Amino acid sequence: MNEAVLKNARNRLAGSQSQKEISGIVQKKRMNREDLIVKSILFLCAMVSVLTTIGIVAVLLVETLSFFKDVSLLSFLTDTKWTPLFKPEHFGILSLLSGSVLITLGASLVALPLGLMTAIYLSEYADDRVRRVIKPILEVLAGIPTIVYGYFALTFVTPLFRMIFPDMGVFNALSASIVVGIMILPMVASLSEDAMVSVPKSLRNGAYALGATRLEVARKVVVPAAFSGIISSFVLAISRAIGETMIVTIAAGATPKLTMNPLESVQTMTSYIVQVSLGDIQHGSIEYKTIFAVGMTLFVLTFLINLIAQWLKRRFKEEY
Amino acid sequence: MSIIQIKNVDLYYDKHHALKNITGEIKERSITALIGPSGCGKSTFLRTLNRMNDMIQGVHIEGEVLVAEQNIYHEDVNVENLRKNIGMVFQQPNPFPKSIYDNIAFGTRIHGMRDRKELDEVVEQSLKAAALWEEVKDILKKPAYGLSGGQQQRLCIARALAVNPQILLMDEPTSALDPISTAKIEELIGELRKQYTIVIVTHNMQQAARISDETAFFLQGEVIEFDTTEKIFHTPSDQRTEDYIAGRFG
Ligand SMILES: Nc1ncnc2c1ncn2[C@@H]1O[C@H](COP(=O)(O)OP(=O)(O)OP(=O)(O)O)[C@@H](O)[C@H]1O
Ligand SMILES: [Mg+2]
């Protein structure tokens, strides 16, 4: 203790303070072992997800290729029946694809316009107090497990529609797609709103100062400027609708069918995969391989949607 | 003749009393400069003239602002139409992230003009009036963000002129610009005074003295002195005005 005080005093006496500061500006590089370790660990973490992705795609690819050794690509794409589990076997993906497209289309018709309008309301019309209530509600809504939505579709929405369409089946595309739409709605609303809120105020003021109404500001300034973020929210939502499994398995039925009639029971690609995965299908059999072919189709579809979105974003980009 | 009359205007941001009993007149086809230290309420006052304060939550206004004898705070005033007739240019150039052409045509389009020929005409005339036509006539379809700051500001002036206003409010339009762009805009303002009534906020005393006919000196939400620029700059009646102009505070 005493020694430290002494040392301090000596230092001060020697006037080394200013000298030390100047000489301290440039120091030798420390052996940064800590940095190296942290960097390696983080790198490994990043590699886990990269490798997993590569692994998934590889398995998908291998099994899909082996599927197409047994079934021709042409009949896969053009056959209108999908009956891999019983004779005579048909492998026409169109029947499952139409189910997925029907559900996704219906869900998008519900969620995209409603979500966009909710976002416009929240970012351009609602005052802070309203926004502070609604935003968290949206987030809670987005966190509800999809099985709950599934039962909501089956036990509430379907009976409601059956009062209007008495001969509609218990399992039908209509209620499933509407409920999938409700499920992805908060995502569209919340992400689109984030994109709109980040449009600078100065742009809005510029438009208001020219005599624009709120609606004109929203439609002609804010939405175009936030276009890229809005499209991203759409794509994410659509991808979730295509990939949605639980709601459609519970409420849409299990009848692969090439139809665009929402009152009928359909089967989506995802619920087919569930059905087969739950059954006792022999590993390596053709039935087993179908789920990889279907999975691959899902993968390609989502990929295509992303490509279209990229193109849209580039085409209509407004940078600020 | 006065085109705007301000009568006992008080403005509050929630509890904060930002404008205190402002009274004054703005003469038609003249340039009125608003000067005063930062935070004294110049921008706030400017925004009361085209009701841009309506956009800010918690603002409360008392008193009257008469434009062409009509109180613009009367409940059945069409605010959009008012703002169309009273254009505004901001401190930071704020072109829309659209083409030069679409920026200028924006206001005319929302006010109902659809005809391509007429729009072309408006765009050309407005850009000429803002002394920007020669520089951009070959790149009308290019994004406005490609222009320099000074050009962007003239674009914003052109955009405001395109909807054919009678009054132009400018909030420190040159404070973000270099001296050459500033000189160009000052020259432009000199041209515009022939047709428009201009109210301009500026921190630049020389600018106020150079271009304006009338000057209002603001201090802590009050108008200390509002008179001809000549008088304000040479024989001010209030000591505080003199001190401010001499650069003794603010
Ligand atoms: N949106 C707002 N909400 C709350 N208070 C505000 C708002 N805008 C301005 N004020 C307050 O009102 C007063 C006047 O501000 P104003 O922006 O009108 O000053 P100014 O004279 O334009 O200043 P400057 O020269 O810095 O631009 C300031 O005290 C400011 O803090
Ligand atoms: Mg200001």
XYZ file of C-alpha atoms and ligand atoms in Angstrom:
602
model
C 0.000 0.000 0.000
C 2.642 2.446 1.086
C 4.831 1.355 -1.712
C 2.161 2.083 -4.277
C 1.661 5.567 -2.953
C 5.362 6.163 -3.036
C 5.647 4.917 -6.557
C 2.826 7.155 -7.631
C 4.425 10.163 -6.054
C 7.748 9.355 -7.607
C 6.166 9.098 -11.002
C 4.499 12.431 -10.590
C 7.684 14.041 -9.383
C 9.567 12.729 -12.324
C 7.007 14.409 -14.582
C 6.774 11.252 -16.568
C 3.041 11.689 -17.031
C 3.136 13.603 -20.290
C 6.016 11.573 -21.622
C 4.211 8.342 -20.947
C 1.112 9.511 -22.788
C 3.022 10.396 -25.903
C 5.005 7.204 -25.958
C 1.779 5.245 -25.263
C 0.091 6.172 -28.506
C 1.718 3.478 -30.549
C 2.083 0.185 -28.779
C 3.221 -3.232 -29.836
C 0.450 -5.514 -30.992
C -0.733 -7.763 -28.188
C -0.693 -11.472 -28.762
C -4.367 -11.732 -29.336
C -5.085 -15.268 -28.388
C -8.548 -14.398 -27.104
C -9.571 -12.903 -30.429
C -8.360 -15.960 -32.231
C -10.304 -18.357 -30.032
C -13.497 -16.339 -30.229
C -13.117 -16.051 -33.971
C -12.704 -19.800 -34.367
C -15.695 -20.609 -32.198
C -17.890 -18.175 -34.076
C -16.652 -19.575 -37.356
C -17.591 -23.076 -36.249
C -21.065 -21.863 -35.310
C -21.500 -20.332 -38.723
C -20.289 -23.530 -40.331
C -22.913 -25.584 -38.507
C -25.747 -23.889 -40.336
C -23.909 -23.831 -43.653
C -23.097 -27.521 -43.419
C -26.619 -28.402 -42.342
C -28.020 -26.617 -45.353
C -25.584 -28.333 -47.662
C -26.446 -31.646 -46.027
C -30.179 -31.157 -46.433
C -29.869 -30.155 -50.066
C -27.536 -33.086 -50.735
C -29.905 -35.651 -49.189
C -32.823 -34.075 -51.011
C -30.919 -34.189 -54.270
C -29.700 -37.761 -53.935
C -33.091 -39.177 -53.005
C -34.833 -37.106 -55.654
C -32.443 -38.334 -58.331
C -33.051 -41.895 -57.239
C -36.813 -41.226 -57.381
C -36.485 -40.084 -60.981
C -34.756 -43.338 -61.870
C -38.095 -45.038 -61.252
C -40.496 -42.329 -62.387
C -39.995 -40.204 -65.463
C -39.824 -36.450 -64.988
C -42.390 -36.079 -67.731
C -45.049 -38.137 -65.993
C -44.179 -36.475 -62.681
C -44.927 -33.114 -64.228
C -47.885 -34.008 -66.441
C -49.768 -36.877 -64.817
C -52.899 -35.547 -63.159
C -53.188 -38.223 -60.484
C -51.136 -38.699 -57.335
C -51.625 -42.183 -55.904
C -48.207 -43.449 -54.832
C -49.608 -45.391 -51.893
C -51.925 -47.721 -53.781
C -52.273 -49.400 -57.165
C -52.324 -48.307 -59.882
C -49.561 -45.942 -58.812
C -49.561 -42.445 -60.251
C -46.955 -39.808 -59.560
C -48.465 -36.613 -60.924
C -47.193 -33.787 -58.740
C -49.816 -31.448 -60.239
C -52.437 -32.818 -57.869
C -50.391 -31.863 -54.808
C -49.076 -28.696 -56.424
C -52.606 -27.505 -57.120
C -53.483 -28.099 -53.468
C -50.526 -26.033 -52.306
C -51.162 -23.330 -54.892
C -54.837 -23.148 -53.985
C -54.073 -22.762 -50.285
C -51.269 -20.268 -50.885
C -53.341 -18.244 -53.317
C -56.266 -18.081 -50.917
C -54.008 -17.216 -48.009
C -52.294 -14.499 -50.045
C -55.623 -13.040 -51.109
C -56.458 -12.681 -47.433
C -53.099 -11.688 -45.999
C -51.401 -9.456 -48.576
C -54.079 -6.786 -49.034
C -55.175 -6.886 -45.394
C -51.595 -6.892 -44.168
C -50.607 -4.020 -46.420
C -53.633 -2.003 -45.372
C -52.942 -2.693 -41.716
C -49.376 -1.538 -42.244
C -50.514 1.630 -44.012
C -52.973 2.311 -41.228
C -50.364 1.793 -38.532
C -47.620 3.815 -40.152
C -49.636 6.635 -41.744
C -52.909 7.024 -39.893
C -52.801 5.619 -36.376
C -51.512 7.844 -33.627
C -48.804 6.624 -31.324
C -51.134 5.330 -28.637
C -53.046 3.066 -31.037
C -49.818 1.846 -32.596
C -48.387 0.981 -29.220
C -51.388 -1.276 -28.555
C -51.740 -2.921 -31.952
C -48.101 -3.671 -32.721
C -47.583 -6.025 -29.744
C -50.902 -7.726 -30.464
C -49.681 -8.465 -33.971
C -46.513 -9.912 -32.581
C -48.415 -12.152 -30.189
C -50.632 -13.283 -33.046
C -47.545 -14.201 -35.030
C -46.387 -16.388 -32.170
C -49.460 -18.605 -31.812
C -48.583 -22.244 -32.576
C -50.007 -23.298 -35.924
C -51.798 -26.276 -34.443
C -54.065 -23.833 -32.654
C -54.837 -22.182 -35.972
C -55.529 -25.632 -37.408
C -58.174 -26.406 -34.843
C -59.561 -22.912 -35.223
C -60.032 -23.666 -38.938
C -61.585 -27.076 -38.360
C -63.865 -26.305 -35.443
C -64.806 -22.699 -36.034
C -64.271 -21.480 -39.584
C -65.475 -24.612 -41.351
C -68.786 -24.864 -39.451
C -69.315 -21.175 -40.220
C -68.859 -21.729 -43.936
C -70.979 -24.853 -43.867
C -73.909 -22.678 -42.906
C -73.415 -20.842 -46.215
C -72.313 -23.818 -48.344
C -74.183 -26.777 -46.801
C -72.647 -29.411 -49.072
C -69.082 -28.311 -48.385
C -66.985 -31.052 -46.799
C -65.570 -31.024 -43.275
C -62.149 -30.851 -44.870
C -61.868 -28.103 -47.463
C -59.366 -25.725 -48.965
C -61.424 -22.640 -48.211
C -61.215 -22.507 -44.446
C -57.666 -23.839 -44.428
C -56.494 -21.122 -46.813
C -58.296 -18.356 -44.972
C -56.794 -19.444 -41.679
C -53.325 -19.755 -43.212
C -53.945 -16.210 -44.442
C -54.803 -15.096 -40.910
C -51.673 -16.800 -39.671
C -49.348 -14.941 -42.062
C -51.226 -11.646 -41.821
C -49.327 -10.294 -38.784
C -46.050 -11.042 -40.500
C -47.042 -9.039 -43.577
C -48.431 -6.207 -41.491
C -45.540 -6.005 -39.082
C -42.713 -6.274 -41.620
C -44.392 -3.940 -44.111
C -44.954 -1.442 -41.360
C -41.296 -1.593 -40.392
C -40.415 -0.834 -44.004
C -42.838 2.077 -44.182
C -41.868 3.613 -40.879
C -38.280 3.787 -42.025
C -39.203 5.961 -45.007
C -37.828 9.380 -44.034
C -40.308 11.936 -42.685
C -38.883 14.551 -45.017
C -40.368 12.709 -48.001
C -43.805 12.724 -46.448
C -43.478 16.405 -45.608
C -42.466 17.135 -49.183
C -45.666 15.526 -50.428
C -47.934 17.074 -47.789
C -46.499 20.480 -48.619
C -47.646 19.985 -52.210
C -51.193 19.409 -51.032
C -51.240 15.621 -50.987
C -53.800 13.870 -48.802
C -52.808 11.160 -46.346
C -53.898 8.486 -48.772
C -51.884 10.035 -51.598
C -48.838 10.259 -49.397
C -49.253 6.620 -48.435
C -49.909 5.352 -51.946
C -47.572 7.518 -53.989
C -44.684 8.198 -51.652
C -44.490 5.784 -48.748
C -45.484 2.515 -50.406
C -43.236 3.041 -53.461
C -40.320 4.042 -51.246
C -40.862 1.034 -48.993
C -41.557 -1.268 -51.933
C -38.540 -3.440 -51.465
C -39.336 -4.125 -47.807
C -42.992 -4.725 -48.590
C -42.102 -7.258 -51.287
C -39.779 -8.988 -48.832
C -42.594 -9.297 -46.344
C -44.853 -10.710 -49.061
C -42.266 -13.268 -50.085
C -41.633 -14.385 -46.546
C -45.348 -14.702 -45.938
C -45.978 -16.597 -49.167
C -43.105 -18.928 -48.432
C -44.574 -19.602 -45.022
C -47.968 -20.268 -46.572
C -46.483 -22.773 -49.021
C -44.544 -24.442 -46.252
C -47.391 -24.366 -43.753
C -48.135 -27.907 -42.664
C -50.197 -28.167 -39.533
C -53.207 -26.090 -40.541
C -53.598 -27.794 -43.901
C -53.066 -31.261 -42.473
C -55.829 -30.677 -39.979
C -58.297 -28.660 -42.022
C -57.748 -29.189 -45.742
C -57.943 -32.957 -45.878
C -55.840 -35.620 -47.555
C -57.225 -35.954 -51.046
C -54.700 -35.133 -53.760
C -56.781 -33.588 -56.472
C -56.160 -31.381 -59.472
C -58.758 -28.776 -58.661
C -59.076 -25.064 -58.085
C -62.389 -25.366 -56.288
C -61.854 -24.114 -52.723
C -64.895 -25.946 -51.409
C -63.292 -29.314 -52.029
C -60.927 -31.255 -49.887
C -57.363 -31.151 -51.211
C -53.909 -32.247 -50.179
C -50.880 -29.982 -50.175
C -47.302 -31.079 -50.690
C -46.556 -30.520 -47.029
C -49.460 -32.511 -45.682
C -48.585 -35.348 -48.062
C -45.114 -35.437 -46.569
C -46.632 -35.577 -43.089
C -48.971 -38.366 -44.097
C -46.180 -40.506 -45.508
C -43.743 -39.734 -42.716
C -46.266 -40.853 -40.119
C -47.147 -44.077 -41.929
C -44.953 -47.193 -41.868
C -43.281 -46.787 -45.214
C -40.244 -48.854 -45.934
C -36.973 -46.990 -46.084
C -35.746 -46.848 -49.683
C -39.071 -47.785 -51.241
C -40.575 -45.678 -54.000
C -43.176 -44.332 -51.574
C -40.340 -43.250 -49.328
C -38.603 -41.496 -52.179
C -41.722 -39.572 -53.142
C -41.422 -37.367 -50.075
C -38.012 -36.225 -51.238
C -39.288 -35.506 -54.726
C -42.147 -33.535 -53.211
C -39.754 -31.781 -50.839
C -37.549 -30.869 -53.780
C -40.548 -29.420 -55.597
C -41.324 -27.288 -52.547
C -37.728 -26.153 -52.439
C -37.715 -25.205 -56.124
C -41.025 -23.398 -55.795
C -39.847 -21.266 -52.890
C -36.638 -20.571 -54.749
C -38.573 -19.396 -57.819
C -40.689 -17.068 -55.695
C -37.522 -15.571 -54.271
C -36.146 -15.034 -57.763
C -39.314 -13.274 -58.845
C -39.140 -11.109 -55.739
C -35.533 -10.171 -56.490
C -36.554 -9.161 -59.973
C -39.530 -7.147 -58.709
C -37.347 -5.351 -56.213
C -34.812 -4.412 -58.829
C -37.487 -3.370 -61.280
C -39.334 -1.022 -58.939
C -36.545 0.043 -56.654
C -36.808 3.539 -55.203
C -33.786 4.334 -53.121
C -33.737 7.017 -50.525
C -51.095 45.090 -49.984
C -50.785 42.342 -47.424
C -51.584 38.810 -48.507
C -51.096 37.198 -45.080
C -52.196 38.662 -41.768
C -51.156 36.992 -38.562
C -53.296 37.891 -35.570
C -52.310 36.994 -32.013
C -51.008 33.554 -32.820
C -49.934 31.354 -29.928
C -48.582 27.875 -30.521
C -47.919 25.120 -28.015
C -46.090 21.831 -28.439
C -47.974 20.084 -25.626
C -46.983 22.369 -22.722
C -44.123 24.127 -24.477
C -45.160 27.627 -25.509
C -43.260 27.973 -28.792
C -44.928 31.011 -30.367
C -46.084 33.864 -28.195
C -48.737 36.256 -29.410
C -47.396 36.780 -32.904
C -48.951 39.545 -34.958
C -47.828 40.823 -38.321
C -48.465 41.177 -42.020
C -46.788 39.781 -45.061
C -46.929 41.880 -48.179
C -47.828 40.490 -51.552
C -44.973 39.944 -54.033
C -42.320 40.769 -51.525
C -39.675 38.807 -49.729
C -39.977 38.549 -45.975
C -37.003 37.223 -44.047
C -37.365 35.551 -40.659
C -34.243 35.785 -38.533
C -33.365 34.900 -34.980
C -31.266 32.515 -32.937
C -31.721 28.755 -33.089
C -34.850 27.459 -31.388
C -36.637 30.796 -31.365
C -39.578 29.497 -33.394
C -38.863 30.546 -36.996
C -39.607 27.147 -38.514
C -42.601 26.709 -36.263
C -43.946 30.054 -37.398
C -43.343 29.230 -41.055
C -45.281 25.990 -40.647
C -48.266 27.802 -39.162
C -48.642 29.596 -42.508
C -49.418 26.424 -44.501
C -50.672 24.336 -41.582
C -47.790 21.900 -41.738
C -47.897 21.936 -37.947
C -51.085 19.884 -38.229
C -48.837 16.904 -38.956
C -47.116 17.170 -35.573
C -48.806 15.454 -32.644
C -49.649 17.557 -29.637
C -49.610 20.920 -31.405
C -52.200 23.425 -30.282
C -52.698 26.776 -31.979
C -54.638 29.866 -30.954
C -55.271 33.047 -32.895
C -55.856 33.641 -36.574
C -53.877 33.494 -39.753
C -55.663 35.218 -42.610
C -54.570 34.430 -46.126
C -56.340 36.577 -48.681
C -58.719 37.588 -45.888
C -59.701 33.988 -45.004
C -58.758 32.434 -41.692
C -56.854 29.297 -42.655
C -57.573 27.738 -39.262
C -61.303 27.893 -39.812
C -62.726 24.395 -39.588
C -64.004 24.144 -43.163
C -60.779 25.147 -44.858
C -59.544 22.660 -47.438
C -56.038 22.109 -46.117
C -54.771 20.322 -49.240
C -55.848 23.191 -51.404
C -54.270 25.649 -48.993
C -50.941 23.839 -49.186
C -51.182 23.738 -52.949
C -51.436 27.526 -52.950
C -48.710 27.996 -50.356
C -45.665 26.021 -51.438
C -42.855 25.029 -49.104
C -39.154 24.378 -49.563
C -37.239 22.680 -46.771
C -33.788 23.059 -45.293
C -32.590 19.687 -46.567
C -33.408 19.082 -50.224
C -36.022 16.309 -50.130
C -36.686 15.100 -53.660
C -38.782 11.948 -53.919
C -36.914 8.776 -54.852
C -38.325 9.055 -58.347
C -37.183 10.490 -61.662
C -36.647 14.217 -62.120
C -39.744 14.315 -64.280
C -41.925 12.457 -61.776
C -40.741 14.717 -58.983
C -41.962 17.811 -60.785
C -45.128 16.156 -62.058
C -46.010 14.742 -58.622
C -48.026 17.706 -57.381
C -49.772 18.372 -60.670
C -50.703 14.724 -60.955
C -52.263 14.520 -57.508
C -54.230 17.636 -58.320
C -55.720 15.852 -61.281
C -53.631 16.626 -64.352
C -53.263 13.486 -66.459
C -52.624 14.733 -69.979
C -49.060 13.901 -71.026
C -48.624 17.037 -73.134
C -49.809 19.340 -70.371
C -47.563 17.585 -67.856
C -44.562 17.915 -70.166
C -45.319 21.603 -70.434
C -45.612 22.053 -66.654
C -42.370 20.169 -66.056
C -40.490 22.285 -68.573
C -41.908 25.577 -67.336
C -41.258 24.782 -63.685
C -37.697 23.672 -64.330
C -37.098 26.815 -66.355
C -38.556 28.953 -63.578
C -36.204 27.261 -61.128
C -33.233 27.798 -63.472
C -32.612 24.072 -63.730
C -33.946 23.244 -67.188
C -30.694 23.623 -69.096
C -28.901 21.293 -66.683
C -31.461 18.485 -66.652
C -33.445 18.634 -69.883
C -31.653 15.566 -71.281
C -31.881 13.487 -68.111
C -35.505 13.976 -67.084
C -36.002 10.221 -66.685
C -32.971 9.832 -64.430
C -33.393 9.573 -60.645
C -33.433 12.904 -58.868
C -30.927 11.547 -56.355
C -28.236 11.711 -59.002
C -28.296 15.505 -58.862
C -26.010 17.616 -56.698
C -27.351 19.132 -53.472
C -27.806 22.535 -55.070
C -29.556 21.047 -58.078
C -31.769 18.981 -55.792
C -32.792 22.104 -53.932
C -33.671 23.874 -57.183
C -35.582 20.737 -58.149
C -37.559 21.055 -54.921
C -38.274 24.687 -55.739
C -39.392 23.659 -59.227
C -41.562 20.955 -57.689
C -43.233 23.526 -55.466
C -43.706 25.956 -58.379
C -45.283 23.242 -60.543
C -48.576 23.345 -58.644
C -48.758 27.071 -59.262
C -48.724 28.487 -55.734
C -49.004 32.156 -54.868
C -46.874 32.072 -51.786
C -43.595 30.256 -51.277
C -42.295 29.397 -47.798
C -38.608 28.551 -47.569
C -36.965 27.211 -44.435
C -33.244 27.885 -44.632
C -33.165 26.728 -48.253
C -29.452 27.380 -48.702
C -28.019 26.353 -45.356
C -27.061 22.892 -46.643
C -25.487 24.246 -49.821
C -22.111 25.487 -51.013
C -21.592 29.215 -51.790
C -22.048 28.843 -55.544
C -25.325 26.917 -55.237
C -26.406 29.451 -52.612
C -25.714 32.318 -54.983
C -27.730 30.577 -57.696
C -30.683 30.087 -55.408
C -30.527 33.660 -54.155
C -30.542 34.839 -57.740
C -33.497 32.576 -58.407
C -35.382 33.938 -55.398
C -34.766 37.436 -56.764
C -36.418 36.351 -60.010
C -39.330 34.683 -58.253
C -40.276 37.750 -56.216
C -41.810 39.241 -59.370
C -44.551 36.635 -59.297
C -44.604 35.150 -55.824
C -44.795 36.207 -52.233
C -41.840 34.659 -50.458
C -41.234 34.052 -46.771
C -37.739 32.811 -46.070
C -36.049 31.685 -42.859
C -32.338 32.334 -42.806
C -29.433 32.309 -40.395
C -27.368 34.258 -42.829
C -27.626 37.962 -42.024
C -26.065 39.026 -45.308
C -28.573 36.887 -47.141
C -31.477 38.472 -45.311
C -30.102 41.938 -45.983
C -29.369 41.161 -49.640
C -32.622 39.624 -50.733
C -35.467 40.613 -48.443
C -37.797 43.591 -48.352
C -39.110 42.985 -44.861
C -37.521 41.270 -41.898
C -38.981 39.808 -38.735
C -36.673 39.214 -35.798
C -37.720 36.334 -33.551
C -36.490 35.715 -30.040
C -37.714 32.940 -27.743
C -41.030 32.574 -29.490
C -41.744 36.271 -29.778
C -41.454 38.676 -32.649
C -39.237 41.429 -31.286
C -39.297 43.571 -34.372
C -40.959 43.282 -37.765
C -40.227 46.040 -40.232
C -38.556 46.865 -43.519
C -35.209 45.162 -43.920
C -33.678 48.572 -44.364
C -34.867 49.669 -40.949
C -34.089 46.403 -39.142
C -30.526 46.368 -40.401
C -29.722 50.073 -40.108
C -31.886 51.688 -37.470
C -33.493 48.932 -35.383
C -35.737 50.229 -32.619
C -34.983 47.422 -30.189
C -31.620 46.949 -28.556
C -31.902 43.158 -28.838
C -32.365 43.364 -32.612
C -29.273 45.478 -32.882
C -27.286 43.101 -30.717
C -28.373 40.084 -32.713
C -27.594 41.640 -36.064
C -24.246 42.824 -34.814
C -23.545 39.231 -33.850
C -23.405 39.907 -30.125
C -25.504 36.829 -29.321
C -27.158 33.816 -30.936
N -42.025 18.827 -33.353
C -41.750 19.480 -32.216
N -42.178 18.980 -31.051
C -41.898 19.623 -29.883
N -41.221 20.766 -29.804
C -40.762 21.313 -30.945
C -41.006 20.705 -32.214
N -40.444 21.460 -33.173
C -39.872 22.502 -32.516
N -40.065 22.425 -31.190
C -39.601 23.395 -30.184
O -40.117 24.648 -30.505
C -39.132 25.649 -30.400
C -38.973 26.362 -31.721
O -38.420 25.463 -32.657
P -38.201 25.838 -34.166
O -37.790 24.623 -34.872
O -39.373 26.549 -34.677
O -36.962 26.852 -34.047
P -36.140 27.548 -35.207
O -36.156 28.984 -34.915
O -36.589 27.108 -36.521
O -34.680 26.998 -34.914
P -33.509 26.678 -35.950
O -32.939 27.976 -36.330
O -32.559 25.860 -35.135
O -34.118 25.932 -37.092
C -37.877 24.959 -29.920
O -37.784 25.138 -28.527
C -38.103 23.524 -30.232
O -37.482 22.715 -29.280
Mg -35.731 25.919 -38.104
